[in-house]
PDB file of C-alpha atoms in Angstrom:
ATOM      1  CA  UNK A   3     174.453  -8.259 -34.416  1.00  0.00           C
ATOM      2  CA  UNK A   4     172.156  -8.247 -31.361  1.00  0.00           C
ATOM      3  CA  UNK A   5     168.583 -10.148 -30.522  1.00  0.00           C
ATOM      4  CA  UNK A   6     165.071  -8.691 -30.417  1.00  0.00           C
ATOM      5  CA  UNK A   7     164.015  -9.007 -26.990  1.00  0.00           C
ATOM      6  CA  UNK A   8     160.911  -7.567 -24.746  1.00  0.00           C
ATOM      7  CA  UNK A   9     163.132  -7.047 -22.555  1.00  0.00           C
ATOM      8  CA  UNK A  10     164.361  -4.239 -25.724  1.00  0.00           C
ATOM      9  CA  UNK A  11     161.635  -3.867 -26.501  1.00  0.00           C
ATOM     10  CA  UNK A  12     160.413  -2.216 -22.964  1.00  0.00           C
ATOM     11  CA  UNK A  13     162.279   1.146 -23.195  1.00  0.00           C
ATOM     12  CA  UNK A  14     159.318   1.707 -27.001  1.00  0.00           C
ATOM     13  CA  UNK A  15     156.407   0.337 -23.839  1.00  0.00           C
ATOM     14  CA  UNK A  16     157.077   3.345 -21.989  1.00  0.00           C
ATOM     15  CA  UNK A  17     157.445   5.815 -24.531  1.00  0.00           C
ATOM     16  CA  UNK A  18     154.518   4.594 -25.861  1.00  0.00           C
ATOM     17  CA  UNK A  19     152.433   4.501 -23.046  1.00  0.00           C
ATOM     18  CA  UNK A  20     153.245   7.667 -21.102  1.00  0.00           C
ATOM     19  CA  UNK A  21     154.547   9.918 -24.691  1.00  0.00           C
ATOM     20  CA  UNK A  22     150.575   8.991 -25.830  1.00  0.00           C
ATOM     21  CA  UNK A  23     148.930   7.059 -24.394  1.00  0.00           C
ATOM     22  CA  UNK A  24     148.518   9.043 -21.126  1.00  0.00           C
ATOM     23  CA  UNK A  25     148.079  12.477 -22.600  1.00  0.00           C
ATOM     24  CA  UNK A  26     144.728  10.556 -24.922  1.00  0.00           C
ATOM     25  CA  UNK A  27     142.895   8.742 -21.224  1.00  0.00           C
ATOM     26  CA  UNK A  28     144.434  13.262 -19.508  1.00  0.00           C
ATOM     27  CA  UNK A  29     142.857  14.638 -22.524  1.00  0.00           C
ATOM     28  CA  UNK A  30     139.554  11.987 -23.675  1.00  0.00           C
ATOM     29  CA  UNK A  31     138.724  11.954 -18.741  1.00  0.00           C
ATOM     30  CA  UNK A  32     137.605   8.066 -20.592  1.00  0.00           C
ATOM     31  CA  UNK A  33     138.836   5.759 -17.201  1.00  0.00           C
ATOM     32  CA  UNK A  34     142.324   4.747 -16.852  1.00  0.00           C
ATOM     33  CA  UNK A  35     141.055   1.160 -14.425  1.00  0.00           C
ATOM     34  CA  UNK A  36     137.356   0.749 -16.458  1.00  0.00           C
ATOM     35  CA  UNK A  37     139.694   0.908 -20.235  1.00  0.00           C
ATOM     36  CA  UNK A  38     142.199  -1.614 -18.165  1.00  0.00           C
ATOM     37  CA  UNK A  39     139.236  -3.807 -17.188  1.00  0.00           C
ATOM     38  CA  UNK A  40     137.767  -3.919 -20.601  1.00  0.00           C
ATOM     39  CA  UNK A  41     141.694  -4.435 -22.074  1.00  0.00           C
ATOM     40  CA  UNK A  42     141.527  -7.799 -19.473  1.00  0.00           C
ATOM     41  CA  UNK A  43     138.059  -9.265 -20.192  1.00  0.00           C
ATOM     42  CA  UNK A  44     138.439  -9.370 -23.960  1.00  0.00           C
ATOM     43  CA  UNK A  45     142.256 -11.400 -23.555  1.00  0.00           C
ATOM     44  CA  UNK A  46     140.353 -13.721 -21.085  1.00  0.00           C
ATOM     45  CA  UNK A  47     137.155 -13.521 -23.736  1.00  0.00           C
ATOM     46  CA  UNK A  48     140.167 -14.221 -26.156  1.00  0.00           C
ATOM     47  CA  UNK A  49     141.155 -16.933 -23.919  1.00  0.00           C
ATOM     48  CA  UNK A  50     138.656 -19.259 -23.608  1.00  0.00           C
ATOM     49  CA  UNK A  51     136.963 -18.584 -27.066  1.00  0.00           C
ATOM     50  CA  UNK A  52     140.255 -19.953 -28.072  1.00  0.00           C
ATOM     51  CA  UNK A  53     140.088 -22.546 -26.362  1.00  0.00           C
ATOM     52  CA  UNK A  54     136.068 -23.590 -26.737  1.00  0.00           C
ATOM     53  CA  UNK A  55     136.798 -23.998 -30.110  1.00  0.00           C
ATOM     54  CA  UNK A  56     139.899 -26.067 -30.079  1.00  0.00           C
ATOM     55  CA  UNK A  57     137.289 -28.188 -27.502  1.00  0.00           C
ATOM     56  CA  UNK A  58     134.830 -28.386 -30.055  1.00  0.00           C
ATOM     57  CA  UNK A  59     137.817 -29.297 -32.859  1.00  0.00           C
ATOM     58  CA  UNK A  60     136.261 -25.821 -33.953  1.00  0.00           C
ATOM     59  CA  UNK A  61     138.949 -24.319 -34.072  1.00  0.00           C
ATOM     60  CA  UNK A  62     140.505 -21.770 -37.147  1.00  0.00           C
ATOM     61  CA  UNK A  63     143.993 -19.191 -36.403  1.00  0.00           C
ATOM     62  CA  UNK A  64     141.770 -16.881 -39.683  1.00  0.00           C
ATOM     63  CA  UNK A  65     138.435 -15.914 -36.683  1.00  0.00           C
ATOM     64  CA  UNK A  66     140.708 -16.307 -33.765  1.00  0.00           C
ATOM     65  CA  UNK A  67     142.026 -13.246 -35.797  1.00  0.00           C
ATOM     66  CA  UNK A  68     139.107 -11.387 -36.655  1.00  0.00           C
ATOM     67  CA  UNK A  69     137.167 -12.273 -33.740  1.00  0.00           C
ATOM     68  CA  UNK A  70     141.030 -10.133 -31.842  1.00  0.00           C
ATOM     69  CA  UNK A  71     141.223  -7.705 -34.205  1.00  0.00           C
ATOM     70  CA  UNK A  72     136.621  -6.457 -33.952  1.00  0.00           C
ATOM     71  CA  UNK A  73     137.173  -6.898 -30.669  1.00  0.00           C
ATOM     72  CA  UNK A  74     140.728  -4.175 -29.994  1.00  0.00           C
ATOM     73  CA  UNK A  75     138.674  -2.439 -32.465  1.00  0.00           C
ATOM     74  CA  UNK A  76     135.169  -1.434 -30.591  1.00  0.00           C
ATOM     75  CA  UNK A  77     137.596  -0.156 -28.209  1.00  0.00           C
ATOM     76  CA  UNK A  78     138.299   3.431 -30.273  1.00  0.00           C
ATOM     77  CA  UNK A  79     135.004   3.594 -29.637  1.00  0.00           C
ATOM     78  CA  UNK A  80     134.610   5.333 -26.375  1.00  0.00           C
ATOM     79  CA  UNK A  81     138.121   7.099 -27.679  1.00  0.00           C
ATOM     80  CA  UNK A  82     135.662   8.199 -31.060  1.00  0.00           C
ATOM     81  CA  UNK A  83     132.814   9.260 -28.957  1.00  0.00           C
ATOM     82  CA  UNK A  84     134.497  10.664 -26.659  1.00  0.00           C
ATOM     83  CA  UNK A  85     136.033  13.252 -28.794  1.00  0.00           C
ATOM     84  CA  UNK A  86     132.970  14.298 -30.802  1.00  0.00           C
ATOM     85  CA  UNK A  87     131.382  15.846 -28.496  1.00  0.00           C
ATOM     86  CA  UNK A  88     134.070  17.601 -26.681  1.00  0.00           C
ATOM     87  CA  UNK A  89     134.445  19.360 -29.927  1.00  0.00           C
ATOM     88  CA  UNK A  90     130.251  19.933 -31.078  1.00  0.00           C
ATOM     89  CA  UNK A  91     128.940  19.838 -27.881  1.00  0.00           C
ATOM     90  CA  UNK A  92     131.899  20.754 -25.395  1.00  0.00           C
ATOM     91  CA  UNK A  93     128.255  21.464 -22.510  1.00  0.00           C
ATOM     92  CA  UNK A  94     127.865  17.953 -22.496  1.00  0.00           C
ATOM     93  CA  UNK A  95     129.806  15.147 -20.140  1.00  0.00           C
ATOM     94  CA  UNK A  96     130.635  12.344 -22.273  1.00  0.00           C
ATOM     95  CA  UNK A  97     132.727   9.957 -18.984  1.00  0.00           C
ATOM     96  CA  UNK A  98     128.975   9.050 -18.473  1.00  0.00           C
ATOM     97  CA  UNK A  99     128.618   7.612 -21.821  1.00  0.00           C
ATOM     98  CA  UNK A 100     132.173   6.677 -21.657  1.00  0.00           C
ATOM     99  CA  UNK A 101     131.603   4.638 -18.813  1.00  0.00           C
ATOM    100  CA  UNK A 102     128.678   3.451 -19.333  1.00  0.00           C
ATOM    101  CA  UNK A 103     129.521   1.826 -22.668  1.00  0.00           C
ATOM    102  CA  UNK A 104     133.281   0.739 -20.990  1.00  0.00           C
ATOM    103  CA  UNK A 105     130.692  -0.296 -18.609  1.00  0.00           C
ATOM    104  CA  UNK A 106     128.539  -3.214 -20.917  1.00  0.00           C
ATOM    105  CA  UNK A 107     131.817  -3.811 -22.762  1.00  0.00           C
ATOM    106  CA  UNK A 108     132.826  -5.039 -18.949  1.00  0.00           C
ATOM    107  CA  UNK A 109     129.658  -7.725 -19.008  1.00  0.00           C
ATOM    108  CA  UNK A 110     129.136  -8.202 -22.404  1.00  0.00           C
ATOM    109  CA  UNK A 111     133.166 -10.086 -22.509  1.00  0.00           C
ATOM    110  CA  UNK A 112     131.949 -11.554 -18.965  1.00  0.00           C
ATOM    111  CA  UNK A 113     129.356 -12.876 -20.377  1.00  0.00           C
ATOM    112  CA  UNK A 114     130.703 -14.962 -23.860  1.00  0.00           C
ATOM    113  CA  UNK A 115     133.374 -16.010 -20.821  1.00  0.00           C
ATOM    114  CA  UNK A 116     131.171 -17.407 -19.095  1.00  0.00           C
ATOM    115  CA  UNK A 117     129.756 -18.545 -22.059  1.00  0.00           C
ATOM    116  CA  UNK A 118     132.772 -20.294 -23.283  1.00  0.00           C
ATOM    117  CA  UNK A 119     133.367 -21.867 -20.183  1.00  0.00           C
ATOM    118  CA  UNK A 120     130.166 -23.587 -20.779  1.00  0.00           C
ATOM    119  CA  UNK A 121     130.777 -24.759 -23.885  1.00  0.00           C
ATOM    120  CA  UNK A 122     133.764 -25.749 -21.971  1.00  0.00           C
ATOM    121  CA  UNK A 123     131.718 -28.210 -19.811  1.00  0.00           C
ATOM    122  CA  UNK A 124     129.414 -29.435 -21.373  1.00  0.00           C
ATOM    123  CA  UNK A 125     131.442 -29.084 -24.911  1.00  0.00           C
ATOM    124  CA  UNK A 126     128.027 -28.266 -25.945  1.00  0.00           C
ATOM    125  CA  UNK A 127     127.929 -26.259 -29.860  1.00  0.00           C
ATOM    126  CA  UNK A 128     124.915 -24.814 -28.661  1.00  0.00           C
ATOM    127  CA  UNK A 129     125.235 -22.100 -26.012  1.00  0.00           C
ATOM    128  CA  UNK A 130     124.058 -18.941 -27.188  1.00  0.00           C
ATOM    129  CA  UNK A 131     125.117 -16.664 -27.149  1.00  0.00           C
ATOM    130  CA  UNK A 132     123.736 -12.023 -26.803  1.00  0.00           C
ATOM    131  CA  UNK A 133     124.969  -9.671 -28.408  1.00  0.00           C
ATOM    132  CA  UNK A 134     125.802  -6.566 -26.535  1.00  0.00           C
ATOM    133  CA  UNK A 135     128.779  -4.913 -28.746  1.00  0.00           C
ATOM    134  CA  UNK A 136     126.057  -4.778 -32.133  1.00  0.00           C
ATOM    135  CA  UNK A 137     123.415  -3.497 -28.914  1.00  0.00           C
ATOM    136  CA  UNK A 138     125.840  -0.596 -28.452  1.00  0.00           C
ATOM    137  CA  UNK A 139     127.535   0.391 -30.808  1.00  0.00           C
ATOM    138  CA  UNK A 140     122.874   0.679 -32.879  1.00  0.00           C
ATOM    139  CA  UNK A 141     122.392   2.824 -29.343  1.00  0.00           C
ATOM    140  CA  UNK A 142     125.516   4.595 -29.475  1.00  0.00           C
ATOM    141  CA  UNK A 143     124.412   6.026 -33.139  1.00  0.00           C
ATOM    142  CA  UNK A 144     121.185   6.736 -32.742  1.00  0.00           C
ATOM    143  CA  UNK A 145     121.973   8.984 -30.486  1.00  0.00           C
ATOM    144  CA  UNK A 146     124.859  10.555 -32.052  1.00  0.00           C
ATOM    145  CA  UNK A 147     121.907  11.173 -34.868  1.00  0.00           C
ATOM    146  CA  UNK A 148     119.906  13.046 -33.133  1.00  0.00           C
ATOM    147  CA  UNK A 149     122.797  14.726 -31.715  1.00  0.00           C
ATOM    148  CA  UNK A 150     123.362  15.769 -35.409  1.00  0.00           C
ATOM    149  CA  UNK A 151     119.373  16.121 -36.432  1.00  0.00           C
ATOM    150  CA  UNK A 152     118.422  18.944 -33.849  1.00  0.00           C
ATOM    151  CA  UNK A 153     122.115  20.732 -34.672  1.00  0.00           C
ATOM    152  CA  UNK A 154     120.997  20.467 -38.284  1.00  0.00           C
ATOM    153  CA  UNK A 155     117.970  21.744 -37.773  1.00  0.00           C
ATOM    154  CA  UNK A 156     118.207  24.354 -35.716  1.00  0.00           C
TER     155      UNK A 156
END
């Protein structure tokens, strides 16, 4: 019986990566470099957040799981925006909006990571964090709502 290892998974990972991700990036035009930098910044924020929670003796695996899932669900937003704009308003180039969203995610994750590092360094629970992600999502909703309003009034 063959044991499951990372080496055994490599062909599957490559197949998913090349067979699914590359065509999605090609179709949507989402900049891969920004996307992967964003994923890296999210991973770094999760890592520093876990260390910060552990340092403050407040580590809870359920909160970590919820945080990981919510951050990676956020990565669906650029794809949703691009696909919605390509289907409803093909004359609008979504690249600028997607770059703005991903760049803001990167800055937000950098800000959060730095906040985690300050908490680790100071062992202080009072360090506050600005929620830039919520601001982005609300702004994206406003933009889509105004597009829907303009379509419905025609």
